[in-house]
PDB file of C-alpha atoms in Angstrom:
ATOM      1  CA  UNK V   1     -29.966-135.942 -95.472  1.00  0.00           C
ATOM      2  CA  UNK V   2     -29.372-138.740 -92.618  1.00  0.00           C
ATOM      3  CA  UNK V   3     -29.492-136.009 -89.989  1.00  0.00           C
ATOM      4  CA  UNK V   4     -31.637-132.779 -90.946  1.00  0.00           C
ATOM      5  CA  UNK V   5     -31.065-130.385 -87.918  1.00  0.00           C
ATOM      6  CA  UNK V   6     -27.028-130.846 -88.722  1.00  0.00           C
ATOM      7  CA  UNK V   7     -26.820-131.429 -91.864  1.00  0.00           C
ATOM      8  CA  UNK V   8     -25.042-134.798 -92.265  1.00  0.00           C
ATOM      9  CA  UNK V   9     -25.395-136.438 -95.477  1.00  0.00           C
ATOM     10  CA  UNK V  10     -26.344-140.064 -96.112  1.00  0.00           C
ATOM     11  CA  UNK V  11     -23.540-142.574 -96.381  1.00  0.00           C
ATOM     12  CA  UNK V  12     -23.485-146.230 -97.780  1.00  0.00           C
ATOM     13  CA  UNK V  13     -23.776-147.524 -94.394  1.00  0.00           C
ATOM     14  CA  UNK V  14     -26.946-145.226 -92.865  1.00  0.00           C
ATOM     15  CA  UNK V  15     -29.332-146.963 -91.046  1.00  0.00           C
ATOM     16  CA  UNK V  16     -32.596-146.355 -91.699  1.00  0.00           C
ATOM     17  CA  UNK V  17     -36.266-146.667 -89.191  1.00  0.00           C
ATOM     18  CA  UNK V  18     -38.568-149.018 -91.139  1.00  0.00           C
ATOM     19  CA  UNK V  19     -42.545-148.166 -90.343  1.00  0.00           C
ATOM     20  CA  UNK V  20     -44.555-150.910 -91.370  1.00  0.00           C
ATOM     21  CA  UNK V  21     -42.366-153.103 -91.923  1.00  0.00           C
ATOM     22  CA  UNK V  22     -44.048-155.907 -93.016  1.00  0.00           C
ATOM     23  CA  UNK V  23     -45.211-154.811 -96.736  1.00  0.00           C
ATOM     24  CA  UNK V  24     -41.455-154.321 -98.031  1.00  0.00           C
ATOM     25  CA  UNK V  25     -40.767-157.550 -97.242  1.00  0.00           C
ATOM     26  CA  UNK V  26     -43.800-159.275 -98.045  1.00  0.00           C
ATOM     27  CA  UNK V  27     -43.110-157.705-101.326  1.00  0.00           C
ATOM     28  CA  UNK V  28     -39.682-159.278-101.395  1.00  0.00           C
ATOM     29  CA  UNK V  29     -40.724-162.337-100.683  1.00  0.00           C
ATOM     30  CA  UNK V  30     -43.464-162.541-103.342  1.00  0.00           C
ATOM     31  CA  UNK V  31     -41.257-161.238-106.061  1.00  0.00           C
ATOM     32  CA  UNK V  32     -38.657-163.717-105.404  1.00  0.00           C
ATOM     33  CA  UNK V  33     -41.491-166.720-105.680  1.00  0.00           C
ATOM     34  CA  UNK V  34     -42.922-165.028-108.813  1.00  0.00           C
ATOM     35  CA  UNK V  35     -39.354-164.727-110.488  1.00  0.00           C
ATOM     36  CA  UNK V  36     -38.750-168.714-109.276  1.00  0.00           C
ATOM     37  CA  UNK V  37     -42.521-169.550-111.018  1.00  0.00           C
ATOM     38  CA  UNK V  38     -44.117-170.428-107.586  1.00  0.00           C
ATOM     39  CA  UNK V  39     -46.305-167.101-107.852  1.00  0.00           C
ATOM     40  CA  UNK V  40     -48.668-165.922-110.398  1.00  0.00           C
ATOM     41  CA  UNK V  41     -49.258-162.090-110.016  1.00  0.00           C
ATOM     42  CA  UNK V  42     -52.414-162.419-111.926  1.00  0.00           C
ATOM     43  CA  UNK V  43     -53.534-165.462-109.832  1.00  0.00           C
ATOM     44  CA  UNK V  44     -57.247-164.075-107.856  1.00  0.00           C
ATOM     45  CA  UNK V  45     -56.798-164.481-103.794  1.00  0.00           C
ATOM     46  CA  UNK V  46     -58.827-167.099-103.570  1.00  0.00           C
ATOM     47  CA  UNK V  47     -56.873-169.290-105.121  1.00  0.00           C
ATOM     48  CA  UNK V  48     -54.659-169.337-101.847  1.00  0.00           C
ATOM     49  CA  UNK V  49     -57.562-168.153 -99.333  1.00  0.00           C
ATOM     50  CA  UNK V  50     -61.161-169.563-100.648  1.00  0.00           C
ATOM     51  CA  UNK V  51     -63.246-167.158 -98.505  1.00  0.00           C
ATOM     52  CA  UNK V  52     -62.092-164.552-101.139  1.00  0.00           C
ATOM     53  CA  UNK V  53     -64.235-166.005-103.993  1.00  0.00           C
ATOM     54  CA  UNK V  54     -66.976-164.077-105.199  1.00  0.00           C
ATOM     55  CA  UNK V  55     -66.728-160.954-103.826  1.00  0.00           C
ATOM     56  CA  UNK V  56     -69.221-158.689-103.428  1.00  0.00           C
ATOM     57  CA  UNK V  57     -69.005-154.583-103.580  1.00  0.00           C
ATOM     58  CA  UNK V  58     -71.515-152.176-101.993  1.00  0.00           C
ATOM     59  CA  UNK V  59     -73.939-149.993-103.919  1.00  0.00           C
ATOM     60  CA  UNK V  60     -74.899-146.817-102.314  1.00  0.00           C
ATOM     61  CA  UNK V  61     -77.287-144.273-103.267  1.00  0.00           C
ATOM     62  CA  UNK V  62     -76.963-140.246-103.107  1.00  0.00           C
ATOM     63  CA  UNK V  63     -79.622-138.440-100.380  1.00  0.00           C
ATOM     64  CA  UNK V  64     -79.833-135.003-100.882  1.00  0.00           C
ATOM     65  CA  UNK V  65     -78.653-134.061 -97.757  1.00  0.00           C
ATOM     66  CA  UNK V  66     -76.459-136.113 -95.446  1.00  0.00           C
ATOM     67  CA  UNK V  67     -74.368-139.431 -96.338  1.00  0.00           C
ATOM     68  CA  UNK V  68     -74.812-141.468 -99.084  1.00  0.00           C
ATOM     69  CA  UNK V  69     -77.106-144.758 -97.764  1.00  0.00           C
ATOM     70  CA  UNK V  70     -75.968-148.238 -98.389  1.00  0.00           C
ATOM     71  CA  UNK V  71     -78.304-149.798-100.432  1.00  0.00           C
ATOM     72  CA  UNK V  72     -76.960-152.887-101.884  1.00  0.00           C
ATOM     73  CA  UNK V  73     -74.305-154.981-102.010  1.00  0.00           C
ATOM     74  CA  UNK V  74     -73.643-156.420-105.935  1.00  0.00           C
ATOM     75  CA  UNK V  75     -71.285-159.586-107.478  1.00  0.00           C
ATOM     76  CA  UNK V  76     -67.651-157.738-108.190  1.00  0.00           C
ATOM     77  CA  UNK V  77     -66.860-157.112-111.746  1.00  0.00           C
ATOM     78  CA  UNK V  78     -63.454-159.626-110.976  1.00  0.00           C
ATOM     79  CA  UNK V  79     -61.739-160.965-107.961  1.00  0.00           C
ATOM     80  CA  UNK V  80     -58.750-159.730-106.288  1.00  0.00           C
ATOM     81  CA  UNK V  81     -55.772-160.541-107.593  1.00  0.00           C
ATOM     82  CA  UNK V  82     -52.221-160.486-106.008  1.00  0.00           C
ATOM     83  CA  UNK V  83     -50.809-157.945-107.656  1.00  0.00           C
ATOM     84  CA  UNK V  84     -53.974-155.774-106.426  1.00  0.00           C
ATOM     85  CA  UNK V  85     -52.214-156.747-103.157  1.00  0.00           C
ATOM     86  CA  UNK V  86     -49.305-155.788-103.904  1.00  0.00           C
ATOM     87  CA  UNK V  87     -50.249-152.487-105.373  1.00  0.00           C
ATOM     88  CA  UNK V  88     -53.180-151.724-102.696  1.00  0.00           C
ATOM     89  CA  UNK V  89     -55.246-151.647-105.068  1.00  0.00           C
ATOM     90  CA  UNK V  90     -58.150-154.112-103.821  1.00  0.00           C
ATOM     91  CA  UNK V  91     -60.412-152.128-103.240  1.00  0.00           C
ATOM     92  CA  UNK V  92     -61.235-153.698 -99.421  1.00  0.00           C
ATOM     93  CA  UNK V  93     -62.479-150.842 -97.058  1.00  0.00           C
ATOM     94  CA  UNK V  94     -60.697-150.799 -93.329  1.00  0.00           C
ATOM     95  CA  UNK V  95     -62.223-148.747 -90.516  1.00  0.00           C
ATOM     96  CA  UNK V  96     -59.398-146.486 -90.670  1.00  0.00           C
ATOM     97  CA  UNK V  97     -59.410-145.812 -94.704  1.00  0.00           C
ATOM     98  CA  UNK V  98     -63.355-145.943 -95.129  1.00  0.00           C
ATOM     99  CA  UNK V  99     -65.466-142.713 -94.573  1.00  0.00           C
ATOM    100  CA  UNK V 100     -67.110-142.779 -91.383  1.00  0.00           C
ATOM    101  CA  UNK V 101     -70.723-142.644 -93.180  1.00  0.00           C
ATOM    102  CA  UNK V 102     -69.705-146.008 -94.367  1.00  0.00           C
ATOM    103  CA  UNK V 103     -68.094-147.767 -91.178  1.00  0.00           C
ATOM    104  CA  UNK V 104     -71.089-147.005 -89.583  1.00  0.00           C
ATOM    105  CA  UNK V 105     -73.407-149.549 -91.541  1.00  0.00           C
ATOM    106  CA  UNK V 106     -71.260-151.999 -91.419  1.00  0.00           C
ATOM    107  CA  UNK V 107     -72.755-153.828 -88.828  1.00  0.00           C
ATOM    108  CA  UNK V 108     -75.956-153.499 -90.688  1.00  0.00           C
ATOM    109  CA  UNK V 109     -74.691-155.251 -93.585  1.00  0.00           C
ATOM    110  CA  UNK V 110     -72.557-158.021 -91.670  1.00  0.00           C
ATOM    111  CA  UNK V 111     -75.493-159.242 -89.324  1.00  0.00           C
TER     112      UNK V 111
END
């Protein structure tokens, strides 16, 4: 439905509100460079932005009571590719997504 509360159906010419608009058409755009061969999907991230090379993940260990403690950081099993961009599948923590236990150390690990 284009308009809920009345009813009106969708027609080939409803507009639509876009949030976030910048992942459809990054998507676009790297789909059209992987169909023209200027895009590997499989290529890692740092092939295009070097501070992306080795990454590390963190290790945290289970207290008995309370959150879990962050207790290491270890060499990731592979790097990110682009299609784990693509898919939001990296893996990278943002203060928003992460549990709060965990954007609290952060400073402790970036110091």
């Amino acid at each position: 439905m284009r308009i809920v509360r009345v009813k009106k159906p969708v027609t080939k010419d409803s507009i639509f509100r876009l949030y976030s608009d910048t992942k459809p058409f990054t998507g676009a755009a790297a789909m059209i460079l992987a169909e023209e061969g200027l895009l590997n999907l499989n290529d890692p991230v740092s092939k295009y932005l070097p501070s992306f090379k080795n990454p590390l993940v963190v290790q945290h260990t289970r207290v008995r009571q309370g959150p879990p403690e962050i207790s290491n950081t270890l060499p990731a099993r592979r790097e990110i590719t682009i299609r784990d961009c693509l898919a939001n599948t990296t893996g990278l923590a943002t203060f928003r997504k992460a549990p709060h236990w965990m954007t609290s150390k952060f400073k402790k690990i970036h110091r």
